[in-house]
Tab-separated table of C-alpha atoms in Angstrom:
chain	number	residue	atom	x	y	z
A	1	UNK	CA	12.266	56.289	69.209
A	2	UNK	CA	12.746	54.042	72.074
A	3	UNK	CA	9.750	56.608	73.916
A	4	UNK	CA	7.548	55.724	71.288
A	5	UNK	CA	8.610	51.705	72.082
A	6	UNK	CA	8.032	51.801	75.618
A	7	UNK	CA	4.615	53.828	75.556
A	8	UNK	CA	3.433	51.109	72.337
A	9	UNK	CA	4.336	48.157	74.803
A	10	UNK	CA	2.757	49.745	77.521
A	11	UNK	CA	-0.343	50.169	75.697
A	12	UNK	CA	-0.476	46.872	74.508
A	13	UNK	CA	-0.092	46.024	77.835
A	14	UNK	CA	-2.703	47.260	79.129
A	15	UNK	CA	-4.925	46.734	76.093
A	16	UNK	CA	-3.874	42.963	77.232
A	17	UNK	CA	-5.077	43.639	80.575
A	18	UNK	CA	-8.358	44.842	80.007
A	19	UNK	CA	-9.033	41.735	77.734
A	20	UNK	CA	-7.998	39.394	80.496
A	21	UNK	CA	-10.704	41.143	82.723
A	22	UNK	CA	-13.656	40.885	80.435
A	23	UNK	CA	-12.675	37.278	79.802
A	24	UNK	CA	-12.639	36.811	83.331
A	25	UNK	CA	-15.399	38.425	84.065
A	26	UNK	CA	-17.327	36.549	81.194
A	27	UNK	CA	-16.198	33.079	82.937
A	28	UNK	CA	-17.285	33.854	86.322
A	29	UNK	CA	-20.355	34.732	84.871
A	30	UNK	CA	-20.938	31.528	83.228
A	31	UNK	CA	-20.123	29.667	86.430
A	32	UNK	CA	-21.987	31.794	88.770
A	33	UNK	CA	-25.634	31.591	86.693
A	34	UNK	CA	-28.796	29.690	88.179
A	35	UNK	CA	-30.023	26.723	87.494
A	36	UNK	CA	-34.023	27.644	85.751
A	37	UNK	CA	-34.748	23.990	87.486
A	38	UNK	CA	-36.997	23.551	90.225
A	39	UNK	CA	-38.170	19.890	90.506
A	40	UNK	CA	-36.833	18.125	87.310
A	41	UNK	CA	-33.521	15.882	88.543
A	42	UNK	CA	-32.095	15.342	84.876
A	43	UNK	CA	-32.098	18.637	83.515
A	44	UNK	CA	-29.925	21.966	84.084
A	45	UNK	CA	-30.810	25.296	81.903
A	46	UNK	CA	-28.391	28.286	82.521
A	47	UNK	CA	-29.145	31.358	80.335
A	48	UNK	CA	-26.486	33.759	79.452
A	49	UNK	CA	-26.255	36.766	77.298
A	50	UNK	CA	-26.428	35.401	73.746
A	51	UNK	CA	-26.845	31.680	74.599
A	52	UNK	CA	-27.495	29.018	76.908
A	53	UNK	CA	-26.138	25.936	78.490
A	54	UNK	CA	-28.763	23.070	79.167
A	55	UNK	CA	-27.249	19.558	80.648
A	56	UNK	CA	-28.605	16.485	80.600
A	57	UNK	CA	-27.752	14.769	83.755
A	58	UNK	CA	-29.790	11.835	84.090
A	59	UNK	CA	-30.210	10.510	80.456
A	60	UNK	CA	-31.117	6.681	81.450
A	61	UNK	CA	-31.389	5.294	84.910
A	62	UNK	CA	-28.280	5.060	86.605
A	63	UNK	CA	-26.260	6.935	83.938
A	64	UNK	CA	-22.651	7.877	85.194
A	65	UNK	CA	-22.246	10.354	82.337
A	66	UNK	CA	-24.242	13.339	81.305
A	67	UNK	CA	-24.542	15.537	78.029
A	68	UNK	CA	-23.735	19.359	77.733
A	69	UNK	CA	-25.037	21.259	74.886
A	70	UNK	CA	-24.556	24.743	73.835
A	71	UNK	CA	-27.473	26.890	72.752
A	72	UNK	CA	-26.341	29.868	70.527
A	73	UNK	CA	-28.644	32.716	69.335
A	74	UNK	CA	-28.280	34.890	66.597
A	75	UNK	CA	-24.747	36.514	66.627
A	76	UNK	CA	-24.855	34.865	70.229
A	77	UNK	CA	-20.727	34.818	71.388
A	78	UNK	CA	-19.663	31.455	72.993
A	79	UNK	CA	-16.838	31.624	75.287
A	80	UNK	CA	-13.839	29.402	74.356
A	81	UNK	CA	-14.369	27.468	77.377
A	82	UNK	CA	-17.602	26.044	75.855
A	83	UNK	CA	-16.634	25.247	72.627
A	84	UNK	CA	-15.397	21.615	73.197
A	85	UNK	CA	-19.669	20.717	73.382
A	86	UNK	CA	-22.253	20.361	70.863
A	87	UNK	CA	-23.405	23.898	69.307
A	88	UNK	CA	-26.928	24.566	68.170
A	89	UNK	CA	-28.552	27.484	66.887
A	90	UNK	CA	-31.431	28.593	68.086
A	91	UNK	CA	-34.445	29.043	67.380
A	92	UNK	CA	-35.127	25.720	65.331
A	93	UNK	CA	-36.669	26.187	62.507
A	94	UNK	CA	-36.879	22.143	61.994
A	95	UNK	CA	-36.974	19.405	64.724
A	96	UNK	CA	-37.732	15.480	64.714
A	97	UNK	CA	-38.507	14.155	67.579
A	98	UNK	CA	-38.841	10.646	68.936
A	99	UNK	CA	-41.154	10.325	71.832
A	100	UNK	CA	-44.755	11.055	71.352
A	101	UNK	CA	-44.167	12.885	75.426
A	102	UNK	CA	-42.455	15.568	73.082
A	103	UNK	CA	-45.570	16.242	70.854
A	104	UNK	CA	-47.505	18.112	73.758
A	105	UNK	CA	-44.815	20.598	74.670
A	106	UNK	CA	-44.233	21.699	71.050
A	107	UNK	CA	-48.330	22.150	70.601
A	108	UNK	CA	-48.019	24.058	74.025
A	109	UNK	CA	-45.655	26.536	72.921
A	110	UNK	CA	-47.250	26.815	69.423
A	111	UNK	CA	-44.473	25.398	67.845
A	112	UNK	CA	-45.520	22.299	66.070
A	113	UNK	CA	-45.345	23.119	62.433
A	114	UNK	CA	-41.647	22.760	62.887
A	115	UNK	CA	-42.026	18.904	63.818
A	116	UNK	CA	-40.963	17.506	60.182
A	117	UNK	CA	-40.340	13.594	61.202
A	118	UNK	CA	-41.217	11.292	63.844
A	119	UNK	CA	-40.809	7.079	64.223
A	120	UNK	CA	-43.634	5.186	63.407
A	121	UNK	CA	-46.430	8.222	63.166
A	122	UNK	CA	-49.165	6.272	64.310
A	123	UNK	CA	-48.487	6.135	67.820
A	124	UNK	CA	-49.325	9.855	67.878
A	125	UNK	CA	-52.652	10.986	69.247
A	126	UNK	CA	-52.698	14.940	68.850
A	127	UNK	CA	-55.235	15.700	66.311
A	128	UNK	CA	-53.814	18.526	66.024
A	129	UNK	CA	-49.999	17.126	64.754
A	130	UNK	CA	-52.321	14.107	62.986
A	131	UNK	CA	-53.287	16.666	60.365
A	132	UNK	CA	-50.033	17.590	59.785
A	133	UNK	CA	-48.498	13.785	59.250
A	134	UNK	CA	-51.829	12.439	57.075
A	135	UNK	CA	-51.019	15.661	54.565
A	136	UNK	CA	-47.409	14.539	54.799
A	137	UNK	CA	-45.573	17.277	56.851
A	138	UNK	CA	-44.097	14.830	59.336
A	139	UNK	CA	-42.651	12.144	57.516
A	140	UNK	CA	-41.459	8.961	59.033
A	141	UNK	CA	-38.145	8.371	60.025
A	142	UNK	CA	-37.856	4.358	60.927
A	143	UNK	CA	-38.192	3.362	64.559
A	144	UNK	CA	-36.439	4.465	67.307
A	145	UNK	CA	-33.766	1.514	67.796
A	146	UNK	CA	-32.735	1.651	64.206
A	147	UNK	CA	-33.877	5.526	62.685
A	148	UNK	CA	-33.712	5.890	59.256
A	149	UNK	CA	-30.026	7.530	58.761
A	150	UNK	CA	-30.779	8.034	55.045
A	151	UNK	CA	-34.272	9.801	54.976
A	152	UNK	CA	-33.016	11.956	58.356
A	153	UNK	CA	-30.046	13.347	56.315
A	154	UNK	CA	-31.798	14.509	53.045
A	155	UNK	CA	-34.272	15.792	55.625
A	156	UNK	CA	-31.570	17.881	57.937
A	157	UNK	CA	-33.858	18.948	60.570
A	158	UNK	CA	-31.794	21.412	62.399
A	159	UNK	CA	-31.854	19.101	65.210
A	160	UNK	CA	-33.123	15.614	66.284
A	161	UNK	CA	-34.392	15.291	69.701
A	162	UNK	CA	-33.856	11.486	70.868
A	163	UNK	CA	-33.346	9.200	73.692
A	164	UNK	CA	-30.869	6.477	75.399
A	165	UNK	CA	-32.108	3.044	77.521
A	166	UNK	CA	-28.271	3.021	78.268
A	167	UNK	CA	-24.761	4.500	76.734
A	168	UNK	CA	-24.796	2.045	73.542
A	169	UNK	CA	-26.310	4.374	71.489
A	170	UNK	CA	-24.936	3.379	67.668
A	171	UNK	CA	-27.913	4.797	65.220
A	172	UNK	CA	-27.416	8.185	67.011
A	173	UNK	CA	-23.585	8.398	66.740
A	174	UNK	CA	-23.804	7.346	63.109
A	175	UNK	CA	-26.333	10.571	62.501
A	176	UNK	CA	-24.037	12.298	64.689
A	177	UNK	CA	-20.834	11.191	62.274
A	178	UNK	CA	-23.065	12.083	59.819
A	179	UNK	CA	-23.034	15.860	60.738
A	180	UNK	CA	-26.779	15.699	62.237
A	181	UNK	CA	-27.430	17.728	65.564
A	182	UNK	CA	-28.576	15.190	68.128
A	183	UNK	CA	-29.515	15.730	71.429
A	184	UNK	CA	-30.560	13.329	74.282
A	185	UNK	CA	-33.761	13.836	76.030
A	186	UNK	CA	-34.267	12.409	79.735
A	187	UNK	CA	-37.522	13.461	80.973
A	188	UNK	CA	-38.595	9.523	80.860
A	189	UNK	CA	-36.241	8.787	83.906
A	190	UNK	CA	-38.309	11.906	86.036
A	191	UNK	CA	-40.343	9.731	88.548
A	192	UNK	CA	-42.175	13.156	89.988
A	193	UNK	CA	-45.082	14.456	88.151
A	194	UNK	CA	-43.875	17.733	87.992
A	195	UNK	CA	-40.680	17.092	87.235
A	196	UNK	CA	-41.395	15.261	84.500
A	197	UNK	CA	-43.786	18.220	83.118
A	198	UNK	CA	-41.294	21.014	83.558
A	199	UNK	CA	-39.407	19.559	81.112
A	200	UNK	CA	-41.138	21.681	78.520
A	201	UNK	CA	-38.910	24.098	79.548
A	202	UNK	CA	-36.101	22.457	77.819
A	203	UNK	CA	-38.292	22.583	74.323
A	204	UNK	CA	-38.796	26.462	75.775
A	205	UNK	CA	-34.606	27.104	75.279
A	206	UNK	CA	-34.950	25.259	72.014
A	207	UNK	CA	-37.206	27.768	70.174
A	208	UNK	CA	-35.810	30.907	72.744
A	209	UNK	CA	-39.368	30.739	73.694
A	210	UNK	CA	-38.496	30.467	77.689
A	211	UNK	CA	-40.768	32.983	79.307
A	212	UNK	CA	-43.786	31.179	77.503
A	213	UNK	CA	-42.521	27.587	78.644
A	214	UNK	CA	-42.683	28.826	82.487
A	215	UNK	CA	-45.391	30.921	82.210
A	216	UNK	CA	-47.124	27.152	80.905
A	217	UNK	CA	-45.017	25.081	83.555
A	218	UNK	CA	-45.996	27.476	86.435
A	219	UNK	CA	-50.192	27.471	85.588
A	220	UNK	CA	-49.129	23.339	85.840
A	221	UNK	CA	-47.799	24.106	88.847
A	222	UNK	CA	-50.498	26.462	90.269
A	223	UNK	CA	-53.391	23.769	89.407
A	224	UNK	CA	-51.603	21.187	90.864
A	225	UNK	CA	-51.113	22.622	94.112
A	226	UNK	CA	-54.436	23.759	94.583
A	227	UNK	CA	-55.522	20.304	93.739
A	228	UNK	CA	-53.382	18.266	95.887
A	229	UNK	CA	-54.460	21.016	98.692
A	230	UNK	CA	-58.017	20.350	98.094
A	231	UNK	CA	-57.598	16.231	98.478
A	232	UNK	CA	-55.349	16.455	101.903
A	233	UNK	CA	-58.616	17.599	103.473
A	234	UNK	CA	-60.216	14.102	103.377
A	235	UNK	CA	-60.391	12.046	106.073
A	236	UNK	CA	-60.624	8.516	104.442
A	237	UNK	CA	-58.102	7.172	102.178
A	238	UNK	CA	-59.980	4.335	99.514
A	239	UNK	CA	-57.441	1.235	99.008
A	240	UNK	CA	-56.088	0.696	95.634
A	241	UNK	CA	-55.420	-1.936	93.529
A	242	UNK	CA	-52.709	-1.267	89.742
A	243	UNK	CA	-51.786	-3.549	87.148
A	244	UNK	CA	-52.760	-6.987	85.513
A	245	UNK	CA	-51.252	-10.115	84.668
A	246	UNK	CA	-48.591	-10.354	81.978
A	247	UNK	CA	-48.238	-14.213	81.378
A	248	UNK	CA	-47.419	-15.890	85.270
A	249	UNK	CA	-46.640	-12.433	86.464
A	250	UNK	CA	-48.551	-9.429	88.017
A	251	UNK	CA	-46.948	-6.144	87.561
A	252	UNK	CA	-47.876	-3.550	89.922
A	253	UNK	CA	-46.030	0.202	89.779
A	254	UNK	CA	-43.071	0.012	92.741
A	255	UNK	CA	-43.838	2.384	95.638
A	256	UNK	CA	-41.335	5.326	95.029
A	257	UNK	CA	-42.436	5.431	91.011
A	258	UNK	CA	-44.128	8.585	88.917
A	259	UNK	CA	-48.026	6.225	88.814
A	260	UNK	CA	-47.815	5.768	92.608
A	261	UNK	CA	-46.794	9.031	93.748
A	262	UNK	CA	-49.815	10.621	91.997
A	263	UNK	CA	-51.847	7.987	94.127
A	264	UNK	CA	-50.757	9.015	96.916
A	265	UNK	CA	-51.197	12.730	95.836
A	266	UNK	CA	-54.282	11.669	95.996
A	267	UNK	CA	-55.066	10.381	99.145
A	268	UNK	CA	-55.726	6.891	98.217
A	269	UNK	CA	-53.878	3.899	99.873
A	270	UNK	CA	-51.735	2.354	97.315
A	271	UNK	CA	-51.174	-1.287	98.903
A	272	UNK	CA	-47.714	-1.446	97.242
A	273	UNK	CA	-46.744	2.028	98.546
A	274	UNK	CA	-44.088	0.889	100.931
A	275	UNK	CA	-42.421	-0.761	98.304
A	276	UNK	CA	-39.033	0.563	97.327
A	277	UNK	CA	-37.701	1.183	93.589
A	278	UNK	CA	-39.298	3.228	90.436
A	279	UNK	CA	-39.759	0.746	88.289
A	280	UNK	CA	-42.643	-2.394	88.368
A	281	UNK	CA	-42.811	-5.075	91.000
A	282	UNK	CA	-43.098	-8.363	89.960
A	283	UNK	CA	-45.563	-10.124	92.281
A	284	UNK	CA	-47.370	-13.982	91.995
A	285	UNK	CA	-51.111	-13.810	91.230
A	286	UNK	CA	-51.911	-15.409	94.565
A	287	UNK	CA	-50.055	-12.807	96.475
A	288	UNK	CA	-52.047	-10.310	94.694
A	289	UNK	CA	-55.174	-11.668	95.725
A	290	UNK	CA	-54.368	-12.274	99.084
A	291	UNK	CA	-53.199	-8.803	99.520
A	292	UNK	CA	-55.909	-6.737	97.261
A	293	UNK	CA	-59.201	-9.014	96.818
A	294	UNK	CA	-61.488	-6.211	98.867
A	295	UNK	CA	-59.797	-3.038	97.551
A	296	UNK	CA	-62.051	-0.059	96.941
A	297	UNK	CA	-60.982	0.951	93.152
A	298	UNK	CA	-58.740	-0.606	90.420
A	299	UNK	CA	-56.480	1.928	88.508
A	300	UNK	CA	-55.041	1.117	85.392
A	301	UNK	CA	-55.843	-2.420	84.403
A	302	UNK	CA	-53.105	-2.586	81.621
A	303	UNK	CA	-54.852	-2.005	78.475
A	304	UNK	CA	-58.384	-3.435	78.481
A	305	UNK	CA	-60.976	-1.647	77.554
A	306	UNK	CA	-64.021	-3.183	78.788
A	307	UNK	CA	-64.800	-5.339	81.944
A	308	UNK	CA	-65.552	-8.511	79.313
A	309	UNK	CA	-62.343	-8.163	77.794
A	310	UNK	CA	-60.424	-7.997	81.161
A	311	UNK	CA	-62.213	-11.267	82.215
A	312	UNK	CA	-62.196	-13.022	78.956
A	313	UNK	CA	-58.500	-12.309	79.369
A	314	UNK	CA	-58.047	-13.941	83.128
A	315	UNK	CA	-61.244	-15.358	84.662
A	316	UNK	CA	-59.884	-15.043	88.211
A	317	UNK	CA	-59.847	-11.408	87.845
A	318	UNK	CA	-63.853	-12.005	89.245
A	319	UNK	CA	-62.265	-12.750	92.449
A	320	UNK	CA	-61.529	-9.145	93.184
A	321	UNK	CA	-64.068	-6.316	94.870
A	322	UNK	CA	-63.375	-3.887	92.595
A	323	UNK	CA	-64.296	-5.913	89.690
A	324	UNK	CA	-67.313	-7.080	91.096
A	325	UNK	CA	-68.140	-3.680	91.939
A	326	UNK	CA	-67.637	-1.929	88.638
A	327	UNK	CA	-65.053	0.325	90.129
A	328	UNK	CA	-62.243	-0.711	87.931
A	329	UNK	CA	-60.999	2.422	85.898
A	330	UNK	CA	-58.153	2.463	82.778
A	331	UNK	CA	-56.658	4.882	80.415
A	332	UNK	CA	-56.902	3.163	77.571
A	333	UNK	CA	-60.354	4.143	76.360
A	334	UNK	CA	-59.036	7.936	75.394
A	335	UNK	CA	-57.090	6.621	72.022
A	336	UNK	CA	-55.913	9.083	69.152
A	337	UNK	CA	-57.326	8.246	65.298
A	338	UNK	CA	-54.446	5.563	64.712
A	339	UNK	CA	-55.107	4.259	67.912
A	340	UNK	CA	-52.677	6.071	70.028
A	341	UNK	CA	-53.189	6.338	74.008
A	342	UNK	CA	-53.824	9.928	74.744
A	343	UNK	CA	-52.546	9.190	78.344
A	344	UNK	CA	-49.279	8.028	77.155
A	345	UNK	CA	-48.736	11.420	75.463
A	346	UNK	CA	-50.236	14.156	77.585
A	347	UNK	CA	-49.776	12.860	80.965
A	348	UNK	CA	-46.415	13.699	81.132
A	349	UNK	CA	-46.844	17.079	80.699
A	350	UNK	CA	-50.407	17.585	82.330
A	351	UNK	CA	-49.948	15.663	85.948
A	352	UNK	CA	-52.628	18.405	87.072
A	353	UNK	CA	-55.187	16.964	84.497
A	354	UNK	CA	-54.251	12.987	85.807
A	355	UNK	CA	-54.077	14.527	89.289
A	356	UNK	CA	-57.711	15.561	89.017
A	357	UNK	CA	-58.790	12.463	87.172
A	358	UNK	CA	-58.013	10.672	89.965
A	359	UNK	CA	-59.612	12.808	92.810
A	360	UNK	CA	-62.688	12.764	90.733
A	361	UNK	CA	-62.797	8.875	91.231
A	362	UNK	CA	-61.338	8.387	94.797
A	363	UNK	CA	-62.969	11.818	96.240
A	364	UNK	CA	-65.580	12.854	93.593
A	365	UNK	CA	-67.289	15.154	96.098
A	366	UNK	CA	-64.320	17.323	95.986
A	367	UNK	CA	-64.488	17.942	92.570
A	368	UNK	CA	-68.007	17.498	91.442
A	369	UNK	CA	-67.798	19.360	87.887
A	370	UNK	CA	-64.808	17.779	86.670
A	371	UNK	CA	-64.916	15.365	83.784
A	372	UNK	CA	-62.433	12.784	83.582
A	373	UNK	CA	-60.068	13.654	80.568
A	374	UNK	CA	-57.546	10.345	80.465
A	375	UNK	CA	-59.492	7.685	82.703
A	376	UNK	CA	-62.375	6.203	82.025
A	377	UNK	CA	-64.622	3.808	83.729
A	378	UNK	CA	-64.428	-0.097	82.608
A	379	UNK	CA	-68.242	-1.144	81.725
């Protein structure tokens, strides 16, 4: 009897044993995987067998916290060790999401019939997702700062995708409290253009649709490379003028942001581009002219739409070359049925088509068939 005791305890024994292994194996797995992230800062994707873990790391400008969730797949094990962050099951079936930046990576992967709400619908320009909201599909869901708790949980998407300006984020834990799935999105805070476009790779781990994401991400890639190699063989560099006047202020894009690096991309000389920061400089009209009365072009003249407008707005934008000259150029012209900016929403995710744009009006020799898809030139 006490044979049969000892050789049960030893078996259990090692039975115990060879648990501990595959446990330990399954951990070092989990903290040996690769980051799937080239150039975004904010974001982290690590596949594993049966799920993956994607991190937020950057969800507002100078966050000190970050986000962890889980992403499980059908009959997908989760290791104990990961069971203390949010758990979603993938692929959604139902999403609402709350930047109109989102709407072109769900089109991308063919995935936009699952979009079911969005705030205030009108600021999308997709015609694509417009058919779906005008024969009610994508209802909305209140406005970003104050979303709809009550309409969002007899919806139950399977997930909300959101935002934070900061880590005061009440609406979102009361859906949270309310058993919603929310998850923060950072790929505003990106400042390089192709780090903010390869976040479609974090809507590619939502739907398990990851190959297709960097199979889209890396053509992105490819065309933007061969573009920015095309414009580094030019041997002058046109001076450029951004922004307008917001009441006493001018607002031009600081010198380290996402607008000027695709200037400089570009080979143009941005005559803020030695500024520091990411963010918009505020600078006194006269400085302004002083510094950028003979500049080649004007990009992005806030949201005019015609040269009238701008100087029925501010007669002492006259002063400036570029005016004179007609070479003032904006983004604003390209507007969705509701009046949503088309650059707003695809640029994020196409830097290769604003990339171009731009070439084709500092350099238009080196790209002589392209037609300008977000700017437009002010007559």
């Amino acid at each position: 009897m006490k044979s049969v005791q000892n050789t049960a305890f030893y078996f259990l024994a090692f039975l115990l044993f060879i648990q501990c292994k595959e446990n330990s194996k399954k951990e070092k797995t989990i903290a040996t995987s690769e980051n799937e992230i080239q150039y975004a800062k904010g974001l982290e994707i690590y596949k594993h067998q049966g799920f993956t873990i994607l991190k937020i790391t950057n969800p507002w400008p100078e966050a000190k916290e970050n986000f962890t969730y889980i992403l499980q797949e059908k009959n997908g094990l989760i290791p104990d060790s990961l069971k203390q962050f949010p758990l979603i099951q993938i692929p959604l079936k139902s999403i609402v999401v709350t930047s109109t930046t989102h709407i072109p990576a769900l089109e991308l992967l063919g995935v936009e019939n699952t979009l079911v709400g969005f705030p205030d619908t009108n600021y999308i320009s997709s015609e694509k997702t417009r058919k779906r909201i005008d024969v009610g599909k994508v209802r909305e869901v209140g406005i970003n700062e104050n979303l709809n708790t009550e309409v969002l949980i007899e919806m139950n998407p399977d997930l909300i995708v959101s935002f934070g300006l900061n880590n005061s984020n009440p609406t979102l834990d009361n859906l949270q409290k309310s058993g919603l799935k929310v998850m923060l999105n950072g790929d505003w805070t990106e400042q390089s253009p192709l780090g903010k476009a390869e976040w479609i790779k974090f809507f590619g781990a939502l739907y398990g649709l990851d190959s297709k994401a960097n199979t889209i991400f890396s053509n992105i890639v490819k065309e933007y490379n061969s573009t920015l190699a095309l414009a580094q063989k030019v041997t002058q560099k046109p001076t450029v003028l951004c922004g307008a006047m917001y009441q006493d202020q001018w607002y031009v894009p600081q010198g380290e942001s996402w607008a000027a690096l695709f200037l400089k991309d570009a080979q143009s000389q941005y005559l803020w581009a030695d500024t520091k920061g990411n963010g918009s400089l505020s600078v006194p009209f006269e400085a302004v002219l002083e510094k950028t009365q003979n500049a080649d072009f004007w990009i992005a003249p806030g949201d005019f739409s015609s040269l009238k407008q701008m100087s029925e707005s501010n007669p002492h934008y006259n002063q400036f070359a570029s005016f004179k000259n007609k070479k003032v150029y904006s983004y604003a012209i390209n507007k969705g049925a509701k009046g949503g900016i088309v650059y707003f929403e695809w640029s994020p995710t196409r830097p290769d088509w604003v990339l171009k744009d731009l070439i084709k009006i500092l350099h238009p020799e080196l790209l002589p068939n392209h037609k300008l898809y977000f700017f437009q030139k002010l007559e």
